[in-house]
């Protein structure tokens, strides 16, 4: 007797859902994780900020877009990342690093204003500490996901494709 698998026509064909060999969807809220990682990546890279944000290169959004991507779904501007351990963040250390980055970036955003040009953020005396905190969180999350933390940030279109395709 041959057993045939049932075909569910309402489901799309499975495509590879990995980034660097680590399953994209191994965390329940991996799409939110992807957005947080994208924001931290951009906020943690001074060369990217100079060459893309200051230069006005299209496709990546601006610093305000990155801040909103960091907090919009997660509400990390209202509560700790610890709340999301096991859903967005792998462990308490990862959550603590994200909390530190969020607090430093938001402090600058509140002082500079959400619509301030990127140069205002980058000239803020607290910006180097915010970049360092974002880098610490970005590296931890990237390595945990099996990705190279030093790869250039992905465009927002690539992020949309990755979060839609898996």
mmCIF file of C-alpha atoms in Angstrom:
data_model
loop_
_atom_site.group_PDB
_atom_site.id
_atom_site.type_symbol
_atom_site.label_atom_id
_atom_site.label_comp_id
_atom_site.label_asym_id
_atom_site.label_seq_id
_atom_site.Cartn_x
_atom_site.Cartn_y
_atom_site.Cartn_z
ATOM 1 C CA UNK A 1 0.000 0.000 0.000
ATOM 2 C CA UNK A 2 1.354 3.388 -0.960
ATOM 3 C CA UNK A 3 0.579 6.301 1.288
ATOM 4 C CA UNK A 4 0.394 9.592 -0.521
ATOM 5 C CA UNK A 5 0.807 12.883 1.252
ATOM 6 C CA UNK A 6 -2.180 15.160 1.134
ATOM 7 C CA UNK A 7 -1.787 18.250 -0.944
ATOM 8 C CA UNK A 8 -2.927 21.451 0.657
ATOM 9 C CA UNK A 9 -3.402 23.895 -2.198
ATOM 10 C CA UNK A 10 -3.784 26.826 0.150
ATOM 11 C CA UNK A 11 -0.099 26.584 1.122
ATOM 12 C CA UNK A 12 2.694 27.940 -0.997
ATOM 13 C CA UNK A 13 5.594 25.745 -1.962
ATOM 14 C CA UNK A 14 8.374 25.710 0.599
ATOM 15 C CA UNK A 15 11.368 27.844 -0.224
ATOM 16 C CA UNK A 16 14.584 27.839 1.670
ATOM 17 C CA UNK A 17 14.085 29.860 4.800
ATOM 18 C CA UNK A 18 17.614 30.152 6.046
ATOM 19 C CA UNK A 19 20.038 32.989 6.494
ATOM 20 C CA UNK A 20 23.593 31.760 6.814
ATOM 21 C CA UNK A 21 22.410 28.227 7.509
ATOM 22 C CA UNK A 22 20.348 29.221 10.565
ATOM 23 C CA UNK A 23 16.610 28.824 10.055
ATOM 24 C CA UNK A 24 14.985 32.203 9.690
ATOM 25 C CA UNK A 25 11.930 31.036 11.525
ATOM 26 C CA UNK A 26 13.455 29.149 14.440
ATOM 27 C CA UNK A 27 12.172 31.899 16.763
ATOM 28 C CA UNK A 28 8.375 32.198 17.015
ATOM 29 C CA UNK A 29 8.425 35.912 16.191
ATOM 30 C CA UNK A 30 11.310 35.767 13.725
ATOM 31 C CA UNK A 31 9.889 38.530 11.517
ATOM 32 C CA UNK A 32 10.046 40.956 14.452
ATOM 33 C CA UNK A 33 13.543 39.663 15.200
ATOM 34 C CA UNK A 34 14.521 40.395 11.599
ATOM 35 C CA UNK A 35 13.311 43.980 11.909
ATOM 36 C CA UNK A 36 15.122 44.524 15.215
ATOM 37 C CA UNK A 37 18.299 43.017 13.748
ATOM 38 C CA UNK A 38 18.055 45.199 10.645
ATOM 39 C CA UNK A 39 17.698 48.346 12.747
ATOM 40 C CA UNK A 40 20.534 47.400 15.096
ATOM 41 C CA UNK A 41 22.734 46.583 12.107
ATOM 42 C CA UNK A 42 22.265 50.046 10.597
ATOM 43 C CA UNK A 43 22.541 51.811 13.952
ATOM 44 C CA UNK A 44 25.752 49.942 14.757
ATOM 45 C CA UNK A 45 27.721 50.719 11.600
ATOM 46 C CA UNK A 46 29.345 54.206 11.409
ATOM 47 C CA UNK A 47 30.674 53.550 7.880
ATOM 48 C CA UNK A 48 27.174 52.646 6.698
ATOM 49 C CA UNK A 49 25.787 55.765 8.403
ATOM 50 C CA UNK A 50 28.333 57.983 6.648
ATOM 51 C CA UNK A 51 28.207 56.301 3.232
ATOM 52 C CA UNK A 52 24.464 55.657 3.092
ATOM 53 C CA UNK A 53 22.512 57.847 5.505
ATOM 54 C CA UNK A 54 24.634 60.995 5.265
ATOM 55 C CA UNK A 55 25.012 60.521 1.516
ATOM 56 C CA UNK A 56 21.239 60.140 1.151
ATOM 57 C CA UNK A 57 21.404 56.755 -0.585
ATOM 58 C CA UNK A 58 17.957 55.323 -1.325
ATOM 59 C CA UNK A 59 16.768 51.909 -0.231
ATOM 60 C CA UNK A 60 17.746 51.866 3.432
ATOM 61 C CA UNK A 61 15.507 54.441 5.052
ATOM 62 C CA UNK A 62 17.003 56.941 7.463
ATOM 63 C CA UNK A 63 17.925 56.920 11.122
ATOM 64 C CA UNK A 64 14.313 57.580 12.170
ATOM 65 C CA UNK A 65 13.159 54.591 10.104
ATOM 66 C CA UNK A 66 15.733 52.414 11.865
ATOM 67 C CA UNK A 67 14.595 53.592 15.303
ATOM 68 C CA UNK A 68 10.973 52.879 14.479
ATOM 69 C CA UNK A 69 11.873 49.449 13.065
ATOM 70 C CA UNK A 70 13.641 48.771 16.362
ATOM 71 C CA UNK A 71 10.621 49.577 18.539
ATOM 72 C CA UNK A 72 7.419 49.643 16.448
ATOM 73 C CA UNK A 73 6.260 46.011 16.714
ATOM 74 C CA UNK A 74 8.051 45.210 19.932
ATOM 75 C CA UNK A 75 7.180 48.271 21.990
ATOM 76 C CA UNK A 76 10.716 48.194 23.351
ATOM 77 C CA UNK A 77 10.249 51.888 24.009
ATOM 78 C CA UNK A 78 7.691 50.885 26.677
ATOM 79 C CA UNK A 79 9.083 47.715 28.229
ATOM 80 C CA UNK A 80 12.111 45.493 28.461
ATOM 81 C CA UNK A 81 13.281 43.080 25.778
ATOM 82 C CA UNK A 82 13.323 40.499 28.575
ATOM 83 C CA UNK A 83 9.571 40.186 27.965
ATOM 84 C CA UNK A 84 10.389 38.625 24.571
ATOM 85 C CA UNK A 85 12.989 36.037 25.599
ATOM 86 C CA UNK A 86 12.039 32.856 23.780
ATOM 87 C CA UNK A 87 9.955 34.644 21.142
ATOM 88 C CA UNK A 88 12.190 37.353 19.632
ATOM 89 C CA UNK A 89 15.342 37.049 21.712
ATOM 90 C CA UNK A 90 17.165 33.843 22.474
ATOM 91 C CA UNK A 91 18.212 34.585 26.045
ATOM 92 C CA UNK A 92 18.460 37.225 28.761
ATOM 93 C CA UNK A 93 21.915 38.351 27.673
ATOM 94 C CA UNK A 94 20.688 39.094 24.166
ATOM 95 C CA UNK A 95 17.681 40.943 25.622
ATOM 96 C CA UNK A 96 19.873 42.993 27.972
ATOM 97 C CA UNK A 97 22.126 44.081 25.089
ATOM 98 C CA UNK A 98 19.081 45.117 23.053
ATOM 99 C CA UNK A 99 17.644 47.047 26.019
ATOM 100 C CA UNK A 100 20.884 48.986 26.410
ATOM 101 C CA UNK A 101 20.958 49.880 22.716
ATOM 102 C CA UNK A 102 17.286 50.896 22.655
ATOM 103 C CA UNK A 103 17.627 53.152 25.683
ATOM 104 C CA UNK A 104 20.712 54.918 24.306
ATOM 105 C CA UNK A 105 19.238 55.432 20.844
ATOM 106 C CA UNK A 106 15.861 56.606 22.171
ATOM 107 C CA UNK A 107 17.502 59.090 24.532
ATOM 108 C CA UNK A 108 19.208 60.716 21.551
ATOM 109 C CA UNK A 109 16.045 60.601 19.446
ATOM 110 C CA UNK A 110 14.079 62.372 22.174
ATOM 111 C CA UNK A 111 16.761 65.036 22.510
ATOM 112 C CA UNK A 112 17.359 65.526 18.774
ATOM 113 C CA UNK A 113 13.764 65.059 17.650
ATOM 114 C CA UNK A 114 12.388 62.217 15.544
ATOM 115 C CA UNK A 115 12.709 64.146 12.286
ATOM 116 C CA UNK A 116 16.222 65.447 12.878
ATOM 117 C CA UNK A 117 18.712 64.913 10.069
ATOM 118 C CA UNK A 118 21.132 62.028 10.549
ATOM 119 C CA UNK A 119 23.984 64.516 11.061
ATOM 120 C CA UNK A 120 22.298 65.742 14.257
ATOM 121 C CA UNK A 121 22.239 62.200 15.608
ATOM 122 C CA UNK A 122 25.811 61.517 14.580
ATOM 123 C CA UNK A 123 27.077 64.753 16.159
ATOM 124 C CA UNK A 124 25.293 64.057 19.450
ATOM 125 C CA UNK A 125 27.811 63.420 22.257
ATOM 126 C CA UNK A 126 26.012 60.178 23.180
ATOM 127 C CA UNK A 127 26.030 58.777 19.635
ATOM 128 C CA UNK A 128 29.293 56.801 19.947
ATOM 129 C CA UNK A 129 27.904 55.024 23.030
ATOM 130 C CA UNK A 130 24.625 54.300 21.220
ATOM 131 C CA UNK A 131 26.516 52.924 18.207
ATOM 132 C CA UNK A 132 28.671 50.745 20.472
ATOM 133 C CA UNK A 133 25.594 49.404 22.314
ATOM 134 C CA UNK A 134 23.824 48.706 19.007
ATOM 135 C CA UNK A 135 26.971 46.946 17.764
ATOM 136 C CA UNK A 136 27.127 44.720 20.850
ATOM 137 C CA UNK A 137 23.483 43.691 20.392
ATOM 138 C CA UNK A 138 23.847 43.306 16.613
ATOM 139 C CA UNK A 139 26.924 41.081 16.906
ATOM 140 C CA UNK A 140 25.304 38.863 19.535
ATOM 141 C CA UNK A 141 22.119 38.415 17.493
ATOM 142 C CA UNK A 142 23.940 37.918 14.173
ATOM 143 C CA UNK A 143 26.287 35.286 15.554
ATOM 144 C CA UNK A 144 23.341 33.522 17.229
ATOM 145 C CA UNK A 145 21.609 33.440 13.840
ATOM 146 C CA UNK A 146 24.690 32.101 12.060
ATOM 147 C CA UNK A 147 25.366 35.284 10.105
ATOM 148 C CA UNK A 148 28.431 37.451 9.639
ATOM 149 C CA UNK A 149 27.945 40.609 11.728
ATOM 150 C CA UNK A 150 30.362 42.478 9.462
ATOM 151 C CA UNK A 151 28.389 41.928 6.255
ATOM 152 C CA UNK A 152 26.847 45.156 4.952
ATOM 153 C CA UNK A 153 23.260 45.919 6.001
ATOM 154 C CA UNK A 154 20.532 44.679 3.681
ATOM 155 C CA UNK A 155 18.228 47.122 1.927
ATOM 156 C CA UNK A 156 14.685 47.474 3.189
ATOM 157 C CA UNK A 157 13.450 45.758 0.017
ATOM 158 C CA UNK A 158 15.659 42.730 0.732
ATOM 159 C CA UNK A 159 14.360 42.704 4.318
ATOM 160 C CA UNK A 160 10.762 42.738 2.986
ATOM 161 C CA UNK A 161 11.541 39.845 0.640
ATOM 162 C CA UNK A 162 13.217 37.806 3.381
ATOM 163 C CA UNK A 163 10.386 38.293 5.842
ATOM 164 C CA UNK A 164 7.742 37.574 3.231
ATOM 165 C CA UNK A 165 9.333 34.493 1.666
ATOM 166 C CA UNK A 166 9.712 32.130 4.574
#
